[in-house]
Amino acid sequence: MLEPREGIPPVVADEDSLAQVIAAFAAGSGPVAVDAERASGYRYGQRAYLVQLRREGAGSALIDPVACPDLSGLGEALSGVEWVLHAATQDLPCLREIGMVPTSLFDTELAGRLAGFPRVGLGAMVEGVLGFVLEKGHSAVDWSTRPLPEPWLRYAALDVELLVDLRDALEKELDRQGKLEWARQEFDAIAAAPPAEPRKDPWRRTSGMHKVRRRRQLAVVRELWQTRDRIAQRRDVSPGKVLSDLAIVEAALSLPADAQALAALNGYGQRMGRRQLEQWQAAVDRAKGLAEAQLPAPGQPVTGPPPPRAWADKDPAAAARLSAARAGVSALAERLNMPQENLITPDTVRRVCWEPPKGVDAESVGAALAGYGARPWQVELVTPVLVSALSA
């Protein structure tokens, strides 16, 4: 499929055009296909730079959320309508920011996982299920570009062109496999989930952190990361374009004495000006000047069980339980033709095996699973497997 059925719709970039789209989509029928394009790797944060929609009776629409930053009117017009998204959890945060929150949804990627499809990218799913090949050449472009080139807009419109058709075909397949109710429970859980809490100590996710051992070095990573984040936010660019993770870790390991020593490290080469070097060296110096009590602790506080590799030493009985549970879950997932992590999250299995309920029976194990967020269909299927593993 090379062209949208009605051609490329004009980009909606003013309130009058938006009002017309809202009226058209409110009057449409059936589910609405929704997609959003971000500028990951180019801009700071994960905001939407284009929103695409398609609904029977309304056709397709492309909306510029930079020119029209408040789409709550559109969100309200589509309240009660099922939204069809592909990999919903990726797009919902940026849609929420502009006032679009679904009350019910159908996730075609998750449906594909539950139905046992080996490849669940949108292009692969559309080709495998509907027999159409979609052009997928512009997924990683800078969607903050204005004006957006016509080939990009064509690609964006095609992303929602067949989404409802894909949804209908997947619903039939899930129903045939007896998994439709499971999928509905998963979709309801996604729609009902609150926004994610801000990550604690996000600087600890710097790539290459495993090399950094000493607390003083950790402080350098933290100071450089936070300085980089402030600059990236102010300039509205991806943090990686300001300073690479590799460069942050290099400085932390070397603890350079001055800007000249810093300039000799990977990531701070010849293209970096004196002022920039001094800015990064100042961050290093701030970390070097901290009192011992102000230095970050090595490692993050563990809230759940220890890493599984440590179980054999810490608690051999728990290690045996985990081994039996993993084998049982793996066999069940294979029988059901779906990924293990969609049957039950590995973290949930670890927690139940590390601290099993006092009475190992179906009721107590089922309650433990539900307490960790497992859906009713997962509780029903996985409880017998875990009861067996915990009793062995």
Short mmCIF file of N, CA and C in Angstrom, two decimals, residues 144-302:
data_model
loop_
_atom_site.label_atom_id
_atom_site.label_comp_id
_atom_site.label_asym_id
_atom_site.label_seq_id
_atom_site.Cartn_x
_atom_site.Cartn_y
_atom_site.Cartn_z
N SER A 144 10.02 16.64 14.68
CA SER A 144 9.85 18.05 15.05
C SER A 144 10.13 18.98 13.87
N THR A 145 10.62 18.42 12.75
CA THR A 145 10.88 19.20 11.54
C THR A 145 9.60 19.89 11.06
N ARG A 146 9.71 21.15 10.65
CA ARG A 146 8.58 21.88 10.08
C ARG A 146 9.04 22.65 8.85
N PRO A 147 8.31 22.63 7.72
CA PRO A 147 7.14 21.77 7.52
C PRO A 147 7.56 20.31 7.35
N LEU A 148 6.66 19.40 7.68
CA LEU A 148 6.95 17.97 7.52
C LEU A 148 6.92 17.61 6.03
N PRO A 149 7.94 16.91 5.53
CA PRO A 149 7.97 16.55 4.10
C PRO A 149 6.80 15.62 3.73
N GLU A 150 6.35 15.72 2.51
CA GLU A 150 5.20 14.92 2.06
C GLU A 150 5.41 13.41 2.23
N PRO A 151 6.61 12.85 1.91
CA PRO A 151 6.78 11.40 2.10
C PRO A 151 6.58 10.97 3.56
N TRP A 152 6.98 11.83 4.50
CA TRP A 152 6.79 11.52 5.92
C TRP A 152 5.30 11.51 6.26
N LEU A 153 4.57 12.49 5.72
CA LEU A 153 3.13 12.57 6.00
C LEU A 153 2.40 11.38 5.40
N ARG A 154 2.84 10.94 4.22
CA ARG A 154 2.24 9.75 3.61
C ARG A 154 2.46 8.53 4.50
N TYR A 155 3.69 8.37 4.97
CA TYR A 155 4.02 7.27 5.88
C TYR A 155 3.15 7.32 7.14
N ALA A 156 2.99 8.53 7.71
CA ALA A 156 2.22 8.70 8.94
C ALA A 156 0.76 8.36 8.73
N ALA A 157 0.20 8.78 7.60
CA ALA A 157 -1.21 8.48 7.31
C ALA A 157 -1.41 6.98 7.10
N LEU A 158 -0.44 6.33 6.46
CA LEU A 158 -0.55 4.88 6.23
C LEU A 158 -0.50 4.09 7.54
N ASP A 159 0.14 4.65 8.57
CA ASP A 159 0.23 3.96 9.86
C ASP A 159 -1.14 3.70 10.48
N VAL A 160 -2.13 4.57 10.19
CA VAL A 160 -3.48 4.36 10.76
C VAL A 160 -4.46 3.83 9.72
N GLU A 161 -4.01 3.75 8.47
CA GLU A 161 -4.90 3.38 7.37
C GLU A 161 -5.57 2.02 7.58
N LEU A 162 -4.79 1.04 8.05
CA LEU A 162 -5.29 -0.34 8.15
C LEU A 162 -5.39 -0.82 9.59
N LEU A 163 -5.24 0.08 10.55
CA LEU A 163 -5.18 -0.33 11.96
C LEU A 163 -6.50 -0.95 12.44
N VAL A 164 -7.62 -0.38 12.02
CA VAL A 164 -8.92 -0.95 12.44
C VAL A 164 -9.16 -2.30 11.75
N ASP A 165 -8.75 -2.42 10.47
CA ASP A 165 -8.86 -3.71 9.78
C ASP A 165 -8.02 -4.77 10.50
N LEU A 166 -6.82 -4.37 10.92
CA LEU A 166 -5.94 -5.29 11.65
C LEU A 166 -6.58 -5.69 12.98
N ARG A 167 -7.16 -4.72 13.67
CA ARG A 167 -7.85 -4.99 14.94
C ARG A 167 -8.95 -6.03 14.74
N ASP A 168 -9.77 -5.86 13.69
CA ASP A 168 -10.89 -6.77 13.46
C ASP A 168 -10.40 -8.20 13.19
N ALA A 169 -9.33 -8.31 12.39
CA ALA A 169 -8.78 -9.63 12.06
C ALA A 169 -8.19 -10.30 13.31
N LEU A 170 -7.49 -9.50 14.14
CA LEU A 170 -6.88 -10.05 15.35
C LEU A 170 -7.94 -10.45 16.37
N GLU A 171 -9.02 -9.70 16.46
CA GLU A 171 -10.11 -10.06 17.37
C GLU A 171 -10.68 -11.44 17.00
N LYS A 172 -10.85 -11.66 15.70
CA LYS A 172 -11.35 -12.97 15.25
C LYS A 172 -10.37 -14.09 15.60
N GLU A 173 -9.08 -13.81 15.40
CA GLU A 173 -8.05 -14.83 15.69
C GLU A 173 -7.97 -15.14 17.18
N LEU A 174 -8.03 -14.10 18.01
CA LEU A 174 -8.02 -14.31 19.47
C LEU A 174 -9.25 -15.09 19.91
N ASP A 175 -10.38 -14.78 19.32
CA ASP A 175 -11.61 -15.49 19.64
C ASP A 175 -11.49 -16.96 19.25
N ARG A 176 -10.92 -17.21 18.07
CA ARG A 176 -10.74 -18.59 17.59
C ARG A 176 -9.85 -19.38 18.55
N GLN A 177 -8.83 -18.71 19.10
CA GLN A 177 -7.90 -19.39 20.02
C GLN A 177 -8.40 -19.43 21.46
N GLY A 178 -9.57 -18.82 21.72
CA GLY A 178 -10.09 -18.77 23.09
C GLY A 178 -9.36 -17.80 23.98
N LYS A 179 -8.74 -16.76 23.39
CA LYS A 179 -7.93 -15.82 24.16
C LYS A 179 -8.50 -14.39 24.18
N LEU A 180 -9.69 -14.20 23.62
CA LEU A 180 -10.22 -12.84 23.48
C LEU A 180 -10.47 -12.20 24.84
N GLU A 181 -11.00 -12.96 25.79
CA GLU A 181 -11.27 -12.41 27.12
C GLU A 181 -9.96 -12.04 27.82
N TRP A 182 -8.91 -12.84 27.59
CA TRP A 182 -7.60 -12.52 28.18
C TRP A 182 -7.12 -11.17 27.64
N ALA A 183 -7.24 -10.99 26.32
CA ALA A 183 -6.80 -9.75 25.69
C ALA A 183 -7.59 -8.56 26.24
N ARG A 184 -8.89 -8.73 26.41
CA ARG A 184 -9.71 -7.63 26.91
C ARG A 184 -9.26 -7.21 28.31
N GLN A 185 -8.94 -8.20 29.14
CA GLN A 185 -8.46 -7.87 30.49
C GLN A 185 -7.14 -7.09 30.41
N GLU A 186 -6.27 -7.48 29.49
CA GLU A 186 -4.99 -6.77 29.32
C GLU A 186 -5.22 -5.33 28.85
N PHE A 187 -6.12 -5.16 27.89
CA PHE A 187 -6.39 -3.82 27.36
C PHE A 187 -7.01 -2.93 28.45
N ASP A 188 -7.92 -3.50 29.23
CA ASP A 188 -8.54 -2.73 30.32
C ASP A 188 -7.50 -2.28 31.34
N ALA A 189 -6.53 -3.16 31.61
CA ALA A 189 -5.48 -2.83 32.59
C ALA A 189 -4.62 -1.67 32.07
N ILE A 190 -4.32 -1.67 30.77
CA ILE A 190 -3.51 -0.58 30.19
C ILE A 190 -4.29 0.74 30.27
N ALA A 191 -5.58 0.68 29.90
CA ALA A 191 -6.39 1.91 29.89
C ALA A 191 -6.56 2.48 31.31
N ALA A 192 -6.61 1.58 32.31
CA ALA A 192 -6.86 2.02 33.69
C ALA A 192 -5.58 2.40 34.43
N ALA A 193 -4.42 2.08 33.86
CA ALA A 193 -3.15 2.30 34.58
C ALA A 193 -2.90 3.80 34.77
N PRO A 194 -2.49 4.22 35.97
CA PRO A 194 -2.15 5.64 36.19
C PRO A 194 -0.85 5.99 35.48
N PRO A 195 -0.56 7.27 35.30
CA PRO A 195 0.73 7.66 34.70
C PRO A 195 1.89 7.09 35.52
N ALA A 196 2.96 6.73 34.86
CA ALA A 196 4.13 6.17 35.55
C ALA A 196 4.74 7.21 36.49
N GLU A 197 5.17 6.74 37.65
CA GLU A 197 5.87 7.62 38.61
C GLU A 197 7.22 8.02 38.01
N PRO A 198 7.70 9.24 38.30
CA PRO A 198 9.04 9.61 37.83
C PRO A 198 10.07 8.62 38.36
N ARG A 199 11.02 8.28 37.52
CA ARG A 199 12.04 7.30 37.90
C ARG A 199 12.95 7.87 38.98
N LYS A 200 13.22 7.07 40.02
CA LYS A 200 14.13 7.51 41.09
C LYS A 200 15.56 7.36 40.60
N ASP A 201 16.36 8.39 40.85
CA ASP A 201 17.77 8.39 40.43
C ASP A 201 17.94 7.97 38.96
N PRO A 202 17.35 8.71 38.02
CA PRO A 202 17.45 8.29 36.61
C PRO A 202 18.89 8.27 36.10
N TRP A 203 19.79 9.02 36.75
CA TRP A 203 21.19 9.04 36.32
C TRP A 203 21.85 7.67 36.44
N ARG A 204 21.29 6.81 37.28
CA ARG A 204 21.87 5.46 37.45
C ARG A 204 21.67 4.59 36.21
N ARG A 205 20.85 5.05 35.27
CA ARG A 205 20.63 4.28 34.05
C ARG A 205 21.61 4.69 32.93
N THR A 206 22.60 5.49 33.28
CA THR A 206 23.63 5.87 32.29
C THR A 206 24.30 4.61 31.75
N SER A 207 24.39 4.52 30.43
CA SER A 207 24.98 3.35 29.79
C SER A 207 26.46 3.23 30.18
N GLY A 208 26.87 2.05 30.62
CA GLY A 208 28.26 1.84 31.04
C GLY A 208 28.48 2.00 32.53
N MET A 209 27.39 2.21 33.28
CA MET A 209 27.48 2.41 34.74
C MET A 209 28.11 1.23 35.48
N HIS A 210 28.04 0.04 34.88
CA HIS A 210 28.58 -1.14 35.57
C HIS A 210 30.08 -1.02 35.83
N LYS A 211 30.76 -0.12 35.07
CA LYS A 211 32.20 0.05 35.27
C LYS A 211 32.51 0.96 36.46
N VAL A 212 31.51 1.73 36.89
CA VAL A 212 31.74 2.75 37.93
C VAL A 212 31.46 2.13 39.30
N ARG A 213 32.50 2.03 40.13
CA ARG A 213 32.38 1.31 41.40
C ARG A 213 32.42 2.23 42.62
N ARG A 214 33.32 3.22 42.59
CA ARG A 214 33.55 4.02 43.80
C ARG A 214 32.51 5.13 43.94
N ARG A 215 32.21 5.49 45.19
CA ARG A 215 31.14 6.48 45.45
C ARG A 215 31.49 7.85 44.87
N ARG A 216 32.76 8.22 44.92
CA ARG A 216 33.17 9.53 44.37
C ARG A 216 32.93 9.54 42.86
N GLN A 217 33.23 8.43 42.22
CA GLN A 217 33.00 8.33 40.77
C GLN A 217 31.50 8.37 40.45
N LEU A 218 30.70 7.72 41.29
CA LEU A 218 29.24 7.77 41.12
C LEU A 218 28.74 9.22 41.22
N ALA A 219 29.34 9.99 42.12
CA ALA A 219 28.95 11.39 42.28
C ALA A 219 29.25 12.19 41.02
N VAL A 220 30.35 11.84 40.33
CA VAL A 220 30.69 12.52 39.08
C VAL A 220 29.65 12.20 38.01
N VAL A 221 29.26 10.92 37.93
CA VAL A 221 28.22 10.53 36.96
C VAL A 221 26.95 11.34 37.25
N ARG A 222 26.55 11.37 38.50
CA ARG A 222 25.32 12.08 38.88
C ARG A 222 25.39 13.56 38.50
N GLU A 223 26.52 14.22 38.81
CA GLU A 223 26.66 15.66 38.57
C GLU A 223 26.68 15.96 37.07
N LEU A 224 27.42 15.15 36.30
CA LEU A 224 27.47 15.36 34.85
C LEU A 224 26.11 15.09 34.22
N TRP A 225 25.45 14.01 34.67
CA TRP A 225 24.13 13.66 34.12
C TRP A 225 23.13 14.79 34.37
N GLN A 226 23.11 15.31 35.59
CA GLN A 226 22.15 16.37 35.94
C GLN A 226 22.45 17.66 35.19
N THR A 227 23.73 17.98 35.04
CA THR A 227 24.12 19.18 34.27
C THR A 227 23.69 19.02 32.81
N ARG A 228 23.98 17.85 32.24
CA ARG A 228 23.58 17.58 30.86
C ARG A 228 22.07 17.68 30.69
N ASP A 229 21.32 17.15 31.67
CA ASP A 229 19.87 17.15 31.57
C ASP A 229 19.31 18.58 31.57
N ARG A 230 19.87 19.43 32.42
CA ARG A 230 19.41 20.83 32.46
C ARG A 230 19.67 21.54 31.13
N ILE A 231 20.86 21.30 30.56
CA ILE A 231 21.22 21.94 29.28
C ILE A 231 20.31 21.42 28.17
N ALA A 232 20.10 20.09 28.14
CA ALA A 232 19.26 19.48 27.09
C ALA A 232 17.83 20.00 27.17
N GLN A 233 17.33 20.14 28.40
CA GLN A 233 15.97 20.63 28.57
C GLN A 233 15.87 22.08 28.10
N ARG A 234 16.85 22.89 28.46
CA ARG A 234 16.83 24.30 28.07
C ARG A 234 16.93 24.46 26.55
N ARG A 235 17.74 23.62 25.91
CA ARG A 235 17.93 23.73 24.46
C ARG A 235 16.92 22.89 23.67
N ASP A 236 16.12 22.08 24.38
CA ASP A 236 15.17 21.16 23.76
C ASP A 236 15.84 20.26 22.72
N VAL A 237 16.89 19.59 23.19
CA VAL A 237 17.55 18.59 22.35
C VAL A 237 17.71 17.31 23.18
N SER A 238 17.90 16.21 22.48
CA SER A 238 18.13 14.94 23.16
C SER A 238 19.41 15.04 24.00
N PRO A 239 19.39 14.57 25.27
CA PRO A 239 20.60 14.65 26.11
C PRO A 239 21.83 14.06 25.45
N GLY A 240 21.66 12.99 24.67
CA GLY A 240 22.80 12.35 24.01
C GLY A 240 23.49 13.26 23.01
N LYS A 241 22.77 14.27 22.52
CA LYS A 241 23.38 15.23 21.59
C LYS A 241 24.21 16.29 22.33
N VAL A 242 23.97 16.43 23.64
CA VAL A 242 24.73 17.39 24.46
C VAL A 242 26.03 16.75 24.92
N LEU A 243 25.95 15.53 25.46
CA LEU A 243 27.12 14.79 25.94
C LEU A 243 26.74 13.32 25.97
N SER A 244 27.62 12.47 25.48
CA SER A 244 27.29 11.04 25.41
C SER A 244 27.44 10.37 26.78
N ASP A 245 26.72 9.27 26.97
CA ASP A 245 26.89 8.47 28.18
C ASP A 245 28.33 7.99 28.31
N LEU A 246 28.95 7.63 27.19
CA LEU A 246 30.34 7.18 27.19
C LEU A 246 31.25 8.25 27.80
N ALA A 247 31.01 9.52 27.41
CA ALA A 247 31.83 10.62 27.92
C ALA A 247 31.63 10.81 29.42
N ILE A 248 30.41 10.67 29.88
CA ILE A 248 30.13 10.81 31.32
C ILE A 248 30.89 9.74 32.11
N VAL A 249 30.83 8.50 31.65
CA VAL A 249 31.50 7.41 32.36
C VAL A 249 33.02 7.57 32.30
N GLU A 250 33.54 8.00 31.15
CA GLU A 250 34.99 8.24 31.02
C GLU A 250 35.48 9.24 32.06
N ALA A 251 34.76 10.35 32.22
CA ALA A 251 35.16 11.38 33.19
C ALA A 251 35.07 10.85 34.61
N ALA A 252 34.03 10.05 34.88
CA ALA A 252 33.87 9.49 36.24
C ALA A 252 35.03 8.56 36.58
N LEU A 253 35.46 7.75 35.63
CA LEU A 253 36.55 6.80 35.89
C LEU A 253 37.90 7.50 36.00
N SER A 254 38.07 8.60 35.25
CA SER A 254 39.37 9.28 35.21
C SER A 254 39.54 10.35 36.28
N LEU A 255 38.42 10.95 36.74
CA LEU A 255 38.46 12.08 37.68
C LEU A 255 39.50 13.11 37.26
N PRO A 256 39.34 13.73 36.06
CA PRO A 256 40.37 14.64 35.54
C PRO A 256 40.61 15.82 36.48
N ALA A 257 41.87 16.27 36.52
CA ALA A 257 42.25 17.35 37.44
C ALA A 257 41.83 18.71 36.92
N ASP A 258 41.78 18.87 35.58
CA ASP A 258 41.43 20.16 35.00
C ASP A 258 40.85 19.96 33.61
N ALA A 259 40.44 21.07 32.96
CA ALA A 259 39.81 21.00 31.65
C ALA A 259 40.74 20.42 30.59
N GLN A 260 42.04 20.67 30.74
CA GLN A 260 43.00 20.12 29.77
C GLN A 260 43.03 18.59 29.85
N ALA A 261 43.03 18.05 31.07
CA ALA A 261 42.99 16.59 31.25
C ALA A 261 41.66 16.03 30.73
N LEU A 262 40.58 16.78 30.95
CA LEU A 262 39.26 16.34 30.48
C LEU A 262 39.23 16.26 28.96
N ALA A 263 39.85 17.24 28.29
CA ALA A 263 39.85 17.30 26.83
C ALA A 263 40.52 16.08 26.20
N ALA A 264 41.40 15.43 26.95
CA ALA A 264 42.11 14.26 26.42
C ALA A 264 41.27 12.99 26.45
N LEU A 265 40.10 13.04 27.12
CA LEU A 265 39.26 11.84 27.26
C LEU A 265 38.32 11.66 26.07
N ASN A 266 37.91 10.41 25.84
CA ASN A 266 36.92 10.11 24.80
C ASN A 266 35.64 10.91 25.04
N GLY A 267 35.11 11.52 23.97
CA GLY A 267 33.85 12.25 24.09
C GLY A 267 34.01 13.73 24.34
N TYR A 268 35.25 14.18 24.61
CA TYR A 268 35.48 15.60 24.87
C TYR A 268 36.47 16.19 23.86
N GLY A 269 36.54 15.58 22.69
CA GLY A 269 37.60 15.88 21.71
C GLY A 269 37.70 17.30 21.21
N GLN A 270 38.30 17.42 20.02
CA GLN A 270 38.70 18.72 19.48
C GLN A 270 37.52 19.64 19.19
N ARG A 271 36.35 19.06 18.85
CA ARG A 271 35.22 19.90 18.45
C ARG A 271 34.57 20.62 19.65
N MET A 272 34.96 20.24 20.86
CA MET A 272 34.35 20.86 22.04
C MET A 272 35.12 22.12 22.41
N GLY A 273 34.40 23.24 22.54
CA GLY A 273 35.03 24.52 22.85
C GLY A 273 35.50 24.60 24.29
N ARG A 274 36.36 25.57 24.56
CA ARG A 274 36.94 25.76 25.90
C ARG A 274 35.83 25.97 26.94
N ARG A 275 34.83 26.77 26.57
CA ARG A 275 33.77 27.08 27.52
C ARG A 275 32.98 25.82 27.91
N GLN A 276 32.73 24.98 26.91
CA GLN A 276 32.01 23.72 27.19
C GLN A 276 32.85 22.82 28.10
N LEU A 277 34.13 22.72 27.79
CA LEU A 277 35.02 21.89 28.62
C LEU A 277 35.01 22.36 30.07
N GLU A 278 35.07 23.66 30.24
CA GLU A 278 35.09 24.21 31.60
C GLU A 278 33.77 23.94 32.33
N GLN A 279 32.68 23.96 31.57
CA GLN A 279 31.36 23.66 32.16
C GLN A 279 31.31 22.23 32.68
N TRP A 280 31.84 21.28 31.89
CA TRP A 280 31.85 19.87 32.33
C TRP A 280 32.86 19.65 33.46
N GLN A 281 34.01 20.33 33.37
CA GLN A 281 35.01 20.19 34.43
C GLN A 281 34.47 20.74 35.76
N ALA A 282 33.69 21.82 35.68
CA ALA A 282 33.08 22.39 36.89
C ALA A 282 32.16 21.37 37.56
N ALA A 283 31.44 20.61 36.73
CA ALA A 283 30.56 19.56 37.29
C ALA A 283 31.40 18.48 37.97
N VAL A 284 32.51 18.09 37.33
CA VAL A 284 33.41 17.09 37.93
C VAL A 284 33.95 17.62 39.27
N ASP A 285 34.35 18.88 39.27
CA ASP A 285 34.92 19.48 40.49
C ASP A 285 33.89 19.55 41.62
N ARG A 286 32.65 19.84 41.26
CA ARG A 286 31.59 19.87 42.29
C ARG A 286 31.46 18.50 42.95
N ALA A 287 31.50 17.46 42.14
CA ALA A 287 31.39 16.10 42.69
C ALA A 287 32.61 15.75 43.53
N LYS A 288 33.78 16.18 43.09
CA LYS A 288 35.02 15.90 43.84
C LYS A 288 35.04 16.63 45.18
N GLY A 289 34.30 17.76 45.26
CA GLY A 289 34.31 18.55 46.49
C GLY A 289 33.24 18.16 47.50
N LEU A 290 32.42 17.17 47.18
CA LEU A 290 31.35 16.77 48.11
C LEU A 290 31.93 16.08 49.35
N ALA A 291 31.27 16.27 50.48
CA ALA A 291 31.63 15.53 51.70
C ALA A 291 31.22 14.08 51.54
N GLU A 292 31.85 13.19 52.29
CA GLU A 292 31.56 11.75 52.20
C GLU A 292 30.06 11.47 52.37
N ALA A 293 29.43 12.16 53.29
CA ALA A 293 28.01 11.90 53.58
C ALA A 293 27.11 12.28 52.41
N GLN A 294 27.60 13.12 51.49
CA GLN A 294 26.80 13.57 50.35
C GLN A 294 26.96 12.67 49.12
N LEU A 295 27.87 11.72 49.20
CA LEU A 295 28.12 10.84 48.04
C LEU A 295 27.01 9.82 47.90
N PRO A 296 26.64 9.47 46.65
CA PRO A 296 25.58 8.48 46.46
C PRO A 296 26.03 7.09 46.89
N ALA A 297 25.09 6.30 47.37
CA ALA A 297 25.40 4.92 47.77
C ALA A 297 25.63 4.07 46.52
N PRO A 298 26.54 3.09 46.62
CA PRO A 298 26.74 2.20 45.47
C PRO A 298 25.51 1.31 45.29
N GLY A 299 25.05 1.18 44.07
CA GLY A 299 23.87 0.34 43.81
C GLY A 299 22.60 1.00 44.28
N GLN A 300 21.49 0.57 43.72
CA GLN A 300 20.19 1.10 44.11
C GLN A 300 19.61 0.25 45.23
N PRO A 301 18.85 0.85 46.13
CA PRO A 301 18.23 0.04 47.16
C PRO A 301 17.30 -1.00 46.53
N VAL A 302 17.48 -2.25 46.93
CA VAL A 302 16.69 -3.34 46.34
C VAL A 302 15.36 -3.43 47.09
#
